[in-house]
Coordinates of C-alpha atoms in Angstrom, one line a residue:
V1 CA -88.7 -28.5 -69.2
Q2 CA -87.3 -31.9 -68.0
A3 CA -88.3 -33.4 -64.4
M4 CA -86.5 -36.3 -62.7
L5 CA -89.2 -38.5 -59.7
L6 CA -87.6 -40.2 -56.7
A7 CA -90.0 -43.2 -56.8
A8 CA -87.1 -45.8 -56.2
G9 CA -87.7 -45.5 -51.5
L10 CA -89.2 -48.8 -50.2
G11 CA -91.7 -47.5 -48.2
T12 CA -91.7 -48.8 -45.0
R13 CA -93.3 -46.3 -42.7
L14 CA -96.4 -47.5 -44.9
A15 CA -96.3 -51.2 -44.0
P16 CA -98.3 -53.6 -44.1
L17 CA -99.4 -51.7 -47.4
T18 CA -96.6 -51.1 -48.7
D19 CA -96.3 -55.4 -48.8
L20 CA -98.6 -55.6 -52.0
R21 CA -97.8 -52.7 -53.8
P22 CA -94.4 -50.2 -53.7
K23 CA -95.4 -46.6 -52.3
P24 CA -95.3 -44.8 -55.9
I25 CA -98.1 -46.9 -57.3
V26 CA -99.9 -47.5 -54.0
P27 CA -103.7 -45.6 -55.5
V28 CA -104.3 -42.6 -53.7
A29 CA -108.1 -41.9 -54.9
N30 CA -108.0 -44.9 -57.0
R31 CA -105.0 -43.4 -59.4
P32 CA -100.8 -44.1 -58.7
L33 CA -99.6 -41.7 -56.0
A34 CA -97.0 -41.0 -59.0
A35 CA -99.8 -39.8 -60.7
F36 CA -100.2 -36.2 -59.4
A37 CA -97.0 -35.7 -59.0
M38 CA -96.4 -36.6 -62.8
Q39 CA -99.7 -34.4 -63.3
H40 CA -98.8 -31.6 -62.0
L41 CA -94.5 -31.3 -63.5
A42 CA -96.9 -31.8 -67.3
Q43 CA -98.6 -28.9 -67.0
H44 CA -95.7 -26.2 -65.5
G45 CA -94.2 -27.7 -69.1
V46 CA -92.4 -30.7 -68.0
R47 CA -92.2 -32.9 -71.0
A48 CA -89.5 -34.9 -70.3
I49 CA -89.5 -37.2 -66.7
V50 CA -87.2 -40.0 -65.6
A51 CA -88.3 -42.1 -63.1
N52 CA -86.4 -44.3 -60.2
T53 CA -87.2 -47.7 -59.6
H54 CA -86.1 -49.8 -57.1
P55 CA -88.8 -52.2 -55.6
Q56 CA -90.8 -54.5 -57.2
A57 CA -89.9 -52.1 -60.5
E58 CA -91.6 -53.7 -63.2
I59 CA -95.0 -53.9 -62.0
V60 CA -94.7 -50.1 -61.0
E61 CA -92.5 -49.5 -64.2
T62 CA -96.0 -50.1 -66.3
T63 CA -98.3 -48.3 -63.7
L64 CA -96.3 -45.5 -64.2
K65 CA -96.5 -45.2 -67.8
A66 CA -99.8 -46.3 -67.9
A67 CA -100.5 -42.6 -66.1
C68 CA -97.8 -40.5 -67.6
P69 CA -99.8 -37.9 -68.9
D70 CA -100.3 -37.1 -72.6
G71 CA -97.7 -35.7 -74.3
V72 CA -95.1 -37.3 -71.3
G73 CA -92.2 -38.4 -72.2
L74 CA -90.8 -41.2 -69.8
R75 CA -88.1 -43.0 -68.9
F76 CA -86.6 -45.2 -66.0
S77 CA -83.7 -45.4 -64.5
R78 CA -83.8 -49.2 -62.2
E79 CA -82.1 -49.6 -59.5
R80 CA -80.6 -53.0 -58.6
E81 CA -79.4 -51.7 -55.4
L82 CA -81.2 -48.9 -53.0
L83 CA -78.3 -45.8 -54.0
G84 CA -80.2 -43.0 -52.1
T85 CA -81.6 -39.3 -53.7
G86 CA -77.8 -38.4 -54.1
G87 CA -77.2 -41.9 -56.3
G88 CA -80.6 -41.8 -57.2
L89 CA -79.7 -38.1 -59.2
H90 CA -76.1 -39.6 -60.5
R91 CA -77.7 -42.9 -62.1
A92 CA -80.5 -40.9 -63.8
R93 CA -78.3 -37.8 -65.8
P94 CA -77.6 -39.9 -68.7
S95 CA -81.2 -40.9 -69.0
F96 CA -81.6 -37.1 -69.4
D97 CA -81.7 -36.2 -73.8
D98 CA -80.8 -32.2 -72.3
T99 CA -77.7 -32.6 -70.3
Q100 CA -77.7 -28.6 -70.6
S101 CA -80.2 -28.0 -69.3
P102 CA -81.7 -27.6 -65.5
V103 CA -83.5 -30.5 -64.5
I104 CA -86.9 -30.3 -62.0
V105 CA -87.0 -33.4 -59.1
M106 CA -90.1 -34.1 -57.0
N107 CA -91.2 -37.2 -54.6
A108 CA -93.6 -39.3 -56.3
D109 CA -94.3 -39.9 -53.3
T110 CA -96.0 -35.6 -51.9
L111 CA -98.4 -33.8 -53.2
F112 CA -97.9 -30.8 -53.6
A113 CA -98.5 -28.5 -56.8
P114 CA -96.5 -25.6 -56.1
D115 CA -95.7 -22.7 -58.8
L116 CA -93.1 -24.4 -60.8
R117 CA -93.2 -21.5 -63.7
S118 CA -92.0 -19.2 -61.1
A119 CA -89.7 -21.0 -59.4
Y120 CA -87.9 -22.1 -62.6
A121 CA -87.4 -18.9 -63.8
A122 CA -85.8 -17.7 -60.8
H123 CA -83.5 -20.5 -60.1
V124 CA -82.1 -19.4 -63.8
G125 CA -82.4 -15.8 -64.1
S126 CA -80.5 -16.4 -60.2
G127 CA -77.4 -18.3 -61.3
A128 CA -78.1 -20.5 -58.6
V129 CA -76.1 -24.3 -58.6
A130 CA -79.6 -25.6 -56.8
T131 CA -83.3 -23.7 -56.0
M132 CA -84.7 -25.5 -52.6
I133 CA -88.7 -24.5 -52.5
L134 CA -89.0 -24.1 -49.2
R135 CA -92.2 -24.3 -46.6
K136 CA -93.0 -22.6 -43.6
T137 CA -93.6 -24.2 -40.8
N138 CA -93.8 -24.1 -36.7
D139 CA -90.8 -27.2 -36.9
P140 CA -88.2 -26.5 -38.8
A141 CA -86.1 -28.6 -36.6
R142 CA -88.4 -31.1 -36.8
F143 CA -88.0 -31.3 -41.3
G144 CA -84.2 -29.9 -41.1
A145 CA -84.7 -26.2 -40.8
I146 CA -83.0 -25.2 -44.4
G147 CA -82.4 -20.7 -43.5
I148 CA -82.0 -18.6 -45.7
D149 CA -81.1 -14.9 -45.8
R150 CA -82.7 -11.8 -46.8
D151 CA -82.8 -12.0 -50.2
G152 CA -83.6 -15.8 -50.1
W153 CA -79.4 -17.8 -50.4
V154 CA -79.8 -20.8 -47.8
R155 CA -77.0 -20.1 -46.1
R156 CA -77.6 -22.5 -43.2
L157 CA -78.7 -25.9 -43.5
L158 CA -79.9 -29.2 -41.1
G159 CA -78.8 -26.7 -38.4
T160 CA -75.2 -25.4 -39.9
P161 CA -74.0 -23.2 -40.2
S162 CA -75.0 -21.5 -36.8
N163 CA -73.7 -18.1 -37.0
S164 CA -75.6 -17.7 -40.7
D165 CA -76.8 -15.1 -41.4
V166 CA -80.3 -16.3 -41.3
R167 CA -83.9 -14.4 -41.7
E168 CA -86.9 -17.9 -41.7
E169 CA -85.6 -21.6 -40.3
L170 CA -88.2 -23.2 -43.5
M171 CA -88.7 -27.1 -43.9
F172 CA -87.4 -28.1 -47.7
S173 CA -90.5 -29.6 -49.0
G174 CA -89.0 -32.0 -51.4
V175 CA -88.1 -30.6 -54.5
H176 CA -86.0 -29.1 -56.5
I177 CA -83.9 -27.5 -59.3
L178 CA -81.1 -28.2 -59.8
S179 CA -78.4 -26.2 -62.4
P180 CA -75.8 -29.0 -64.9
E181 CA -73.3 -28.2 -63.6
A182 CA -74.8 -29.8 -59.3
F183 CA -74.8 -33.4 -61.2
E184 CA -70.8 -33.4 -60.8
A185 CA -71.3 -33.2 -57.1
M186 CA -73.9 -35.8 -56.4
P187 CA -72.8 -39.2 -55.3
E188 CA -72.4 -42.2 -56.4
A189 CA -74.7 -43.3 -53.2
G190 CA -76.1 -41.1 -50.8
C191 CA -78.6 -38.7 -50.0
V192 CA -78.3 -35.6 -51.9
I193 CA -78.4 -33.2 -48.7
R194 CA -76.0 -34.7 -45.9
T195 CA -73.5 -34.3 -49.6
A196 CA -74.4 -32.3 -52.4
Y197 CA -76.3 -29.6 -50.3
R198 CA -73.6 -29.5 -47.6
T199 CA -70.6 -28.5 -49.6
W200 CA -72.5 -26.7 -51.5
V201 CA -74.1 -24.4 -48.3
D202 CA -71.4 -24.6 -46.5
S203 CA -68.1 -23.3 -49.6
G204 CA -71.3 -20.2 -50.8
A205 CA -72.0 -21.9 -53.4
P206 CA -75.1 -19.9 -54.8
V207 CA -78.1 -22.0 -53.7
L208 CA -82.2 -20.0 -53.5
G209 CA -84.8 -20.7 -51.4
I210 CA -88.4 -20.3 -52.8
V211 CA -91.2 -20.0 -49.9
D212 CA -94.0 -21.7 -51.5
D213 CA -97.3 -22.3 -49.2
S214 CA -99.2 -23.7 -51.8
P215 CA -101.3 -27.4 -50.9
W216 CA -98.7 -29.3 -49.1
A217 CA -99.5 -33.6 -47.7
D218 CA -96.6 -36.5 -46.6
L219 CA -98.1 -40.0 -47.2
G220 CA -94.9 -41.2 -44.3
T221 CA -97.3 -43.5 -42.8
V222 CA -101.2 -45.8 -43.1
S223 CA -102.8 -42.7 -40.6
E224 CA -101.1 -40.1 -42.8
Y225 CA -102.7 -42.5 -46.0
H226 CA -105.9 -42.7 -44.6
R227 CA -106.2 -39.2 -43.3
L228 CA -105.5 -38.0 -46.8
N229 CA -107.6 -40.3 -48.8
L230 CA -110.8 -38.8 -47.2
E231 CA -109.5 -35.2 -47.6
L232 CA -109.7 -35.6 -51.2
A233 CA -112.5 -36.9 -51.0
S234 CA -114.6 -35.0 -48.9
G235 CA -112.8 -31.5 -50.7
S236 CA -111.4 -30.4 -48.2
F237 CA -107.5 -31.5 -50.4
R238 CA -108.6 -30.6 -53.5
W239 CA -106.8 -31.4 -56.6
P240 CA -107.4 -31.2 -60.4
G241 CA -109.3 -34.1 -61.4
V242 CA -110.2 -35.2 -58.0
E243 CA -114.3 -34.9 -58.1
P244 CA -116.2 -36.2 -54.9
R245 CA -119.6 -37.4 -55.0
G246 CA -121.7 -36.8 -51.3
G247 CA -118.4 -37.0 -49.3
C248 CA -116.8 -39.8 -50.7
I249 CA -114.7 -41.0 -54.8
L250 CA -115.9 -43.9 -55.4
P251 CA -116.2 -45.9 -59.3
A252 CA -119.2 -45.1 -61.7
G253 CA -122.7 -47.2 -60.8
I254 CA -122.2 -47.4 -57.1
E255 CA -123.7 -44.2 -55.4
P256 CA -123.1 -42.8 -52.1
S257 CA -125.9 -44.0 -49.5
Q258 CA -126.8 -44.9 -46.5
P259 CA -124.0 -48.1 -45.7
I260 CA -121.6 -46.3 -47.9
R261 CA -120.3 -42.8 -45.8
E262 CA -117.2 -40.7 -46.4
C263 CA -115.4 -43.8 -48.0
V264 CA -112.5 -44.4 -50.8
I265 CA -113.7 -47.3 -52.7
G266 CA -111.9 -48.9 -55.3
E267 CA -113.0 -50.7 -58.6
G268 CA -114.3 -54.3 -58.9
V269 CA -115.1 -53.7 -54.7
T270 CA -117.6 -56.9 -53.4
L271 CA -119.4 -55.1 -50.2
D272 CA -121.9 -58.3 -48.3
E273 CA -125.3 -58.3 -47.4
G274 CA -125.7 -56.0 -44.4
V275 CA -122.4 -54.5 -44.8
T276 CA -121.7 -51.0 -43.7
L277 CA -118.6 -48.9 -44.3
E278 CA -117.4 -45.7 -42.5
R279 CA -114.7 -43.7 -43.5
C280 CA -112.9 -46.5 -45.4
V281 CA -110.3 -47.3 -48.2
V282 CA -111.6 -49.9 -49.6
W283 CA -108.2 -50.7 -52.6
S284 CA -110.0 -52.3 -56.2
G285 CA -110.9 -55.6 -56.1
T286 CA -111.6 -56.3 -52.5
R287 CA -114.0 -58.1 -50.6
V288 CA -115.7 -56.5 -47.8
T289 CA -117.3 -59.2 -45.2
E290 CA -117.1 -57.1 -42.3
S291 CA -118.7 -53.5 -42.0
A292 CA -116.1 -51.5 -41.2
T293 CA -115.4 -47.7 -39.7
N294 CA -112.3 -46.0 -40.0
A295 CA -110.0 -48.2 -42.4
V296 CA -107.7 -49.1 -45.0
L297 CA -108.6 -52.3 -46.6
T298 CA -107.3 -54.4 -49.2
P299 CA -107.1 -58.1 -50.6
E300 CA -105.2 -59.4 -48.1
H301 CA -105.2 -56.6 -45.2
R302 CA -107.5 -54.8 -42.7
V303 CA -105.9 -51.7 -41.5
V304 CA -107.9 -50.1 -38.2
L305 CA -106.8 -46.8 -36.9
A306 CA -107.7 -45.3 -33.4

């Protein structure tokens, strides 16, 4: 089983954090963000991953290689100019060893643990050109509503066509499975939804929608980034291998204590005497000279959240 990891985005909404590190390697619970997706893919039988890269490509590639699970081959498709999700898939296609098998596509910037084995089996068994993993939401229009009929086929995309036979509207999780022939519809640049999927849905090509309500988190903004780190630290958002201690995620040698409460602290962090931290995310190598609450602290930034 093979996968494409979309890791080339600019992450502008996560600035100023992405001024220091591109979004795929921003630390979450003290591991690179994209490592969560790679781990989940590996656990579901993926043995070959191609990741596209763009900003600071060398440091992203080096970091992802180090974080890649054992037994998984990792290759890169470096984009000189940002090509979009469709263009990224088009460019990466020759990097796969097996161009005659389906490809699981996953975003590098979300924490989502769908049942990929059953989705893959359903995709292959249905003969779909593409299978979208969808999620329930109270406001599907906000996320670009995807409408499925009673048999699970996608009949409406981004609200159109309006007269189609739709049983339920959902949001796209960012995870999908593409058949080999799907790549014929990929643009050289542009969004996969507004190009390939638009063509398929409008022409009646078989696009399957599978609803999966596994835990999902998107790290679009600094506020969401801060909240997810603290949810991982508290255990309210669980992920294999993330083991909080006393409501914190801490490097070896540091214990949860009165000066540190509900925090994620990286390696090599120095706290000046008298400093207290509450509900903070502190990146590796940061020296903290003043107490902080509800903040993200990096070697160069102090972002305080309301």
